[in-house]
Amino acid sequence: MREKHSFSSKCKNLFFKLKNKINTFKNREKKPHPHLDRAVVIMNKYSLVFHLLLSCFLVLVIECISRRNVLSAFSFIAGHTIAYLYNSFIIFASLSLVYLIRRRTLARLLISGFWLFLGTINGVILSKRVTPFGFTDLKCLSDLFAMQNTKYFTFGEALAVIIVVGLFLLFCIWLFIKGPKYQGKINWIVSPLMVAVIFLMLPVTTKAAQSNNIVASYFANIAQGYENYGFVYGFSSSVVDRGMSKPDSYSEERIAKIGASVPEETTEAAEDTPNIIVVLLESFVDPSDVKFLQTSEDPVPNFHNLLNNYSSGYLKVPVVGAGTANTEFEVLTGMSMQYFGTGEYPYKTTLKEIDSCESIASDLGSLGYGTHVVHNNGGNFYSRANAFSLMGFDSFTSKECMNIQEYTPLGSWPTDNILINETLKAMDSTPDQSDLVYTITVQGHGDYPTEKILENPEIAVSGAADEASNNRWEYYINMIHEVDKFIGNLTEELSKRDEKTIVVFFGDHLPTMGLTDDDMVSGDIFKTKYVTWNNFDLPKQDADCAAYELLANITNQLDIHKGTMFSYIQSQKGSASYDENLENLQYDLLYGKRYAYKGTDKYPASNLVMGIDDVTINSVWKSDDNKLCIYGSGFTPWTKIYVNGEKVSTSFLGSTMLKINLDDIEDGDTIVANIVGSSSTIFRSSNEFLYEDPDIEDTEEPTTETEQPSTDTEGSTQTTEKSTEQSSEQSLSGAGTATDQSVEHTVNTPLTQN
């Protein structure tokens, strides 16, 4: 009884102590610092004036961060004063939300912090590339984190962002607990009405600003648009202006009229149709097109040889410094980026909302072509695996399906020579068909270091403004010198094959070097070059064109007339209503009723297969170091072992050998080797292998002739394959058996996720 009374007394004492602490805490909250209290009173009394001044100040700070120069920010204000005030009004409108809550100081801090955070992100991004930060970039966050081993961002930068954001949030939490509250009465009729009026003024003022050329509704040059009209407007327009607007003239009758103007498609599948290889050269510029550059020798002799002897020309691309996927979209679909929103990536927006997208792959596929993509970067980057499936490609060999061993001097990107064999392998996978292979290089990709990396470069470079710039150019020029060797090696290998083949090489955009129109021989930073090669004496026909017209021109030379967009471009380019009809067709296929298809599902998405080589598990064997060796074929550095459907730690020892810990597997477990992309996407799977522990069931020991595979990743394939073959011949009956499972994994929308 005494113990019970003692426990009850302790509980009461604890309760009263807690109550006193809460009351003390509440009393503290009600007594803010006198200076802060005075400031809050002034802010609330003159809140509209304060918000106006705060908005102007925030825009100034954001522009200083974005331009990385205070003088440039003031120059923007002086030269584009009304645009500056319009940017301030956008922030002013967002600050009006504080009138709906009592914790107004906290709300002002959060809103101001939000805009400053966006401006800081833009400043950081502009230090890495030319294209400023837009809303669509938020859809690429998964791609960014998948590329954490590149020079896009460093661990230190990521840590700094986390610390700053963390401290800001902690301060906001403190302010929420101890900060002042508005003590006046909120009029729930006037306050919401005032906020609504301010926000309704936004579209009105935007329309007026656009009509008076204060800001533009469309940025042909996104970087220049942000420069002229301010970050706040540029980013805001990327939020609200997405997708395509319905053309005023769009109708079923209009699409029918456009279709009637295009000659009937007469191209049929034929045995002698040539292979078409389309090669995107990442960040490639002809060095002779940059006025100030001087090099010790021609860095791109193979490119210049093709330029002089085969069809070539300037290519008008939609991006500069970044945005490969948008040039790619134009080239493959025949559709123009000018009809989309500011900074938009259709791969990340439009192609996530539709079930198919007509492209050169689906057009040529209907003629019997095998259609393939080869790229030495991640399959999920820019959501490419999804996009290529919608476009009708048969296979996609991404880096995860390659045994990549060589990287650039910075270790940022794989070198491109591996693409030669992978391109030929894709062609050989369909021996009875002509092939379309779209090959994407990556070696020329930035970032380019300001410090000297190459001690003895093959090509010496001079002419840049300072030593740091010269180091960047020297590194870049030597990387595209290697790309030029790839061009020569690829055409040499193709010339050995007894197949009619045409290759189209094109640069997707200029490198991130701060080039201006005045720096370029072409006078336009949105112009790259394309060159071709063929082995069947196709006449040289030089012509400049837009990226979305490139393959229409090439297929026209080949007398291939197929596809909604490409047939239209071939027959109507140069006509009076060319652009308007192009916009109507594009809208019809992506957002409209698809009147052009006349009610049929003309070009459905494909069951995209990742990679060409099968992944196979043949046998397993216990090693002396408490590991299980898995022998098979088709393994890459991105192959992971799954035991009973769960991924386990896997060591890659070569294309025919993997290792896992014995602790991760037991007798009777099933083993599958999966090629895994970012976000644990399973791209391709092996057969299912049943593991039988030899310590539980008697097994034969391996003969003394069994050669242990080399653990040296590079150059280990031959030894490993020999070991695998010997191990298979010995049966290893106690080690396990392979069950009859498909070794091929197809990708459809959505991709299989783990």
mmCIF file of N, CA and C in Angstrom, residues 453-512:
data_model
loop_
_atom_site.group_PDB
_atom_site.id
_atom_site.type_symbol
_atom_site.label_atom_id
_atom_site.label_comp_id
_atom_site.label_asym_id
_atom_site.label_seq_id
_atom_site.Cartn_x
_atom_site.Cartn_y
_atom_site.Cartn_z
ATOM 1 N N ILE A 453 45.204 19.184 -66.715
ATOM 2 C CA ILE A 453 45.048 17.757 -66.424
ATOM 3 C C ILE A 453 45.981 16.920 -67.287
ATOM 4 N N LEU A 454 46.099 17.285 -68.555
ATOM 5 C CA LEU A 454 46.896 16.509 -69.504
ATOM 6 C C LEU A 454 48.319 17.058 -69.539
ATOM 7 N N GLU A 455 49.272 16.268 -69.066
ATOM 8 C CA GLU A 455 50.662 16.723 -69.028
ATOM 9 C C GLU A 455 51.275 16.795 -70.425
ATOM 10 N N ASN A 456 50.981 15.808 -71.251
ATOM 11 C CA ASN A 456 51.507 15.779 -72.619
ATOM 12 C C ASN A 456 50.364 15.573 -73.609
ATOM 13 N N PRO A 457 49.555 16.593 -73.811
ATOM 14 C CA PRO A 457 48.395 16.447 -74.698
ATOM 15 C C PRO A 457 48.817 16.238 -76.150
ATOM 16 N N GLU A 458 48.042 15.438 -76.860
ATOM 17 C CA GLU A 458 48.318 15.238 -78.287
ATOM 18 C C GLU A 458 48.144 16.534 -79.058
ATOM 19 N N ILE A 459 47.156 17.323 -78.649
ATOM 20 C CA ILE A 459 46.870 18.588 -79.324
ATOM 21 C C ILE A 459 47.113 19.733 -78.343
ATOM 22 N N ALA A 460 48.034 20.623 -78.674
ATOM 23 C CA ALA A 460 48.259 21.821 -77.861
ATOM 24 C C ALA A 460 47.281 22.902 -78.308
ATOM 25 N N VAL A 461 46.731 23.624 -77.344
ATOM 26 C CA VAL A 461 45.686 24.607 -77.639
ATOM 27 C C VAL A 461 46.076 25.962 -77.059
ATOM 28 N N SER A 462 45.783 27.017 -77.798
ATOM 29 C CA SER A 462 46.010 28.381 -77.316
ATOM 30 C C SER A 462 44.926 29.283 -77.890
ATOM 31 N N GLY A 463 44.926 30.536 -77.427
ATOM 32 C CA GLY A 463 43.985 31.513 -77.967
ATOM 33 C C GLY A 463 42.870 31.903 -77.032
ATOM 34 N N ALA A 464 42.650 31.138 -75.944
ATOM 35 C CA ALA A 464 41.587 31.474 -75.002
ATOM 36 C C ALA A 464 41.982 32.690 -74.173
ATOM 37 N N ALA A 465 41.018 33.240 -73.439
ATOM 38 C CA ALA A 465 41.217 34.519 -72.752
ATOM 39 C C ALA A 465 42.238 34.454 -71.629
ATOM 40 N N ASP A 466 42.322 33.342 -70.917
ATOM 41 C CA ASP A 466 43.249 33.229 -69.793
ATOM 42 C C ASP A 466 43.684 31.779 -69.651
ATOM 43 N N GLU A 467 44.574 31.540 -68.687
ATOM 44 C CA GLU A 467 45.135 30.193 -68.527
ATOM 45 C C GLU A 467 44.070 29.171 -68.155
ATOM 46 N N ALA A 468 43.159 29.554 -67.259
ATOM 47 C CA ALA A 468 42.108 28.625 -66.842
ATOM 48 C C ALA A 468 41.229 28.236 -68.026
ATOM 49 N N SER A 469 40.854 29.231 -68.837
ATOM 50 C CA SER A 469 40.038 28.949 -70.024
ATOM 51 C C SER A 469 40.803 28.095 -71.022
ATOM 52 N N ASN A 470 42.075 28.370 -71.152
ATOM 53 C CA ASN A 470 42.894 27.590 -72.088
ATOM 54 C C ASN A 470 43.002 26.129 -71.641
ATOM 55 N N ASN A 471 43.108 25.916 -70.322
ATOM 56 C CA ASN A 471 43.141 24.547 -69.798
ATOM 57 C C ASN A 471 41.841 23.809 -70.117
ATOM 58 N N ARG A 472 40.735 24.518 -69.973
ATOM 59 C CA ARG A 472 39.439 23.906 -70.279
ATOM 60 C C ARG A 472 39.362 23.522 -71.747
ATOM 61 N N TRP A 473 39.770 24.446 -72.613
ATOM 62 C CA TRP A 473 39.720 24.177 -74.052
ATOM 63 C C TRP A 473 40.680 23.054 -74.436
ATOM 64 N N GLU A 474 41.851 23.030 -73.828
ATOM 65 C CA GLU A 474 42.822 21.990 -74.170
ATOM 66 C C GLU A 474 42.290 20.605 -73.799
ATOM 67 N N TYR A 475 41.693 20.519 -72.626
ATOM 68 C CA TYR A 475 41.105 19.234 -72.216
ATOM 69 C C TYR A 475 39.987 18.839 -73.183
ATOM 70 N N TYR A 476 39.092 19.780 -73.473
ATOM 71 C CA TYR A 476 37.965 19.503 -74.368
ATOM 72 C C TYR A 476 38.435 19.093 -75.758
ATOM 73 N N ILE A 477 39.365 19.850 -76.329
ATOM 74 C CA ILE A 477 39.844 19.561 -77.685
ATOM 75 C C ILE A 477 40.469 18.172 -77.757
ATOM 76 N N ASN A 478 41.199 17.789 -76.735
ATOM 77 C CA ASN A 478 41.808 16.458 -76.739
ATOM 78 C C ASN A 478 40.770 15.358 -76.556
ATOM 79 N N MET A 479 39.676 15.656 -75.879
ATOM 80 C CA MET A 479 38.594 14.667 -75.771
ATOM 81 C C MET A 479 37.891 14.485 -77.117
ATOM 82 N N ILE A 480 37.614 15.579 -77.829
ATOM 83 C CA ILE A 480 36.948 15.394 -79.119
ATOM 84 C C ILE A 480 37.934 14.897 -80.183
ATOM 85 N N HIS A 481 39.226 15.056 -79.927
ATOM 86 C CA HIS A 481 40.225 14.409 -80.788
ATOM 87 C C HIS A 481 40.066 12.892 -80.682
ATOM 88 N N GLU A 482 39.811 12.397 -79.470
ATOM 89 C CA GLU A 482 39.543 10.970 -79.279
ATOM 90 C C GLU A 482 38.220 10.579 -79.933
ATOM 91 N N VAL A 483 37.237 11.453 -79.856
ATOM 92 C CA VAL A 483 35.951 11.196 -80.518
ATOM 93 C C VAL A 483 36.150 11.112 -82.026
ATOM 94 N N ASP A 484 37.026 11.954 -82.557
ATOM 95 C CA ASP A 484 37.319 11.916 -83.994
ATOM 96 C C ASP A 484 37.944 10.576 -84.384
ATOM 97 N N LYS A 485 38.790 10.031 -83.521
ATOM 98 C CA LYS A 485 39.346 8.700 -83.787
ATOM 99 C C LYS A 485 38.227 7.659 -83.824
ATOM 100 N N PHE A 486 37.263 7.813 -82.915
ATOM 101 C CA PHE A 486 36.097 6.928 -82.916
ATOM 102 C C PHE A 486 35.351 7.016 -84.246
ATOM 103 N N ILE A 487 35.198 8.241 -84.775
ATOM 104 C CA ILE A 487 34.529 8.420 -86.069
ATOM 105 C C ILE A 487 35.266 7.649 -87.158
ATOM 106 N N GLY A 488 36.588 7.793 -87.193
ATOM 107 C CA GLY A 488 37.383 7.092 -88.198
ATOM 108 C C GLY A 488 37.329 5.587 -88.035
ATOM 109 N N ASN A 489 37.417 5.103 -86.798
ATOM 110 C CA ASN A 489 37.393 3.659 -86.551
ATOM 111 C C ASN A 489 36.040 3.043 -86.894
ATOM 112 N N LEU A 490 34.963 3.765 -86.583
ATOM 113 C CA LEU A 490 33.630 3.239 -86.883
ATOM 114 C C LEU A 490 33.414 3.116 -88.386
ATOM 115 N N THR A 491 33.743 4.170 -89.138
ATOM 116 C CA THR A 491 33.547 4.106 -90.592
ATOM 117 C C THR A 491 34.463 3.065 -91.226
ATOM 118 N N GLU A 492 35.649 2.874 -90.660
ATOM 119 C CA GLU A 492 36.552 1.844 -91.186
ATOM 120 C C GLU A 492 35.957 0.452 -90.994
ATOM 121 N N GLU A 493 35.401 0.192 -89.813
ATOM 122 C CA GLU A 493 34.794 -1.119 -89.550
ATOM 123 C C GLU A 493 33.574 -1.342 -90.434
ATOM 124 N N LEU A 494 32.783 -0.314 -90.630
ATOM 125 C CA LEU A 494 31.593 -0.455 -91.473
ATOM 126 C C LEU A 494 31.965 -0.678 -92.932
ATOM 127 N N SER A 495 33.080 -0.095 -93.365
ATOM 128 C CA SER A 495 33.512 -0.266 -94.759
ATOM 129 C C SER A 495 33.931 -1.703 -95.051
ATOM 130 N N LYS A 496 34.232 -2.478 -94.019
ATOM 131 C CA LYS A 496 34.632 -3.873 -94.205
ATOM 132 C C LYS A 496 33.430 -4.794 -94.400
ATOM 133 N N ARG A 497 32.248 -4.304 -94.107
ATOM 134 C CA ARG A 497 31.046 -5.134 -94.177
ATOM 135 C C ARG A 497 30.407 -5.013 -95.550
ATOM 136 N N ASP A 498 29.912 -6.093 -96.041
ATOM 137 C CA ASP A 498 29.281 -6.115 -97.357
ATOM 138 C C ASP A 498 27.799 -5.769 -97.223
ATOM 139 N N GLU A 499 27.541 -4.575 -96.685
ATOM 140 C CA GLU A 499 26.176 -4.100 -96.498
ATOM 141 C C GLU A 499 26.119 -2.619 -96.845
ATOM 142 N N LYS A 500 25.100 -2.232 -97.586
ATOM 143 C CA LYS A 500 24.909 -0.807 -97.864
ATOM 144 C C LYS A 500 24.615 -0.092 -96.546
ATOM 145 N N THR A 501 25.392 0.951 -96.271
ATOM 146 C CA THR A 501 25.259 1.638 -94.979
ATOM 147 C C THR A 501 25.509 3.126 -95.153
ATOM 148 N N ILE A 502 24.703 3.916 -94.475
ATOM 149 C CA ILE A 502 24.937 5.356 -94.385
ATOM 150 C C ILE A 502 25.018 5.723 -92.907
ATOM 151 N N VAL A 503 25.961 6.602 -92.583
ATOM 152 C CA VAL A 503 26.127 7.071 -91.206
ATOM 153 C C VAL A 503 25.935 8.582 -91.180
ATOM 154 N N VAL A 504 25.194 9.053 -90.196
ATOM 155 C CA VAL A 504 24.985 10.488 -89.984
ATOM 156 C C VAL A 504 25.565 10.850 -88.621
ATOM 157 N N PHE A 505 26.569 11.716 -88.596
ATOM 158 C CA PHE A 505 27.155 12.216 -87.350
ATOM 159 C C PHE A 505 26.678 13.656 -87.136
ATOM 160 N N PHE A 506 26.242 13.992 -85.928
ATOM 161 C CA PHE A 506 25.833 15.378 -85.670
ATOM 162 C C PHE A 506 26.159 15.771 -84.233
ATOM 163 N N GLY A 507 26.480 17.053 -84.046
ATOM 164 C CA GLY A 507 26.694 17.597 -82.709
ATOM 165 C C GLY A 507 25.367 18.014 -82.107
ATOM 166 N N ASP A 508 25.148 17.654 -80.842
ATOM 167 C CA ASP A 508 23.857 17.963 -80.215
ATOM 168 C C ASP A 508 23.763 19.406 -79.736
ATOM 169 N N HIS A 509 24.891 19.975 -79.323
ATOM 170 C CA HIS A 509 24.942 21.381 -78.901
ATOM 171 C C HIS A 509 26.401 21.764 -78.704
ATOM 172 N N LEU A 510 26.673 23.053 -78.618
ATOM 173 C CA LEU A 510 28.037 23.508 -78.354
ATOM 174 C C LEU A 510 28.419 23.167 -76.913
ATOM 175 N N PRO A 511 29.712 23.065 -76.635
ATOM 176 C CA PRO A 511 30.138 22.766 -75.266
ATOM 177 C C PRO A 511 29.877 23.937 -74.329
ATOM 178 N N THR A 512 29.871 23.646 -73.034
ATOM 179 C CA THR A 512 29.633 24.670 -72.014
ATOM 180 C C THR A 512 30.897 25.490 -71.811
#
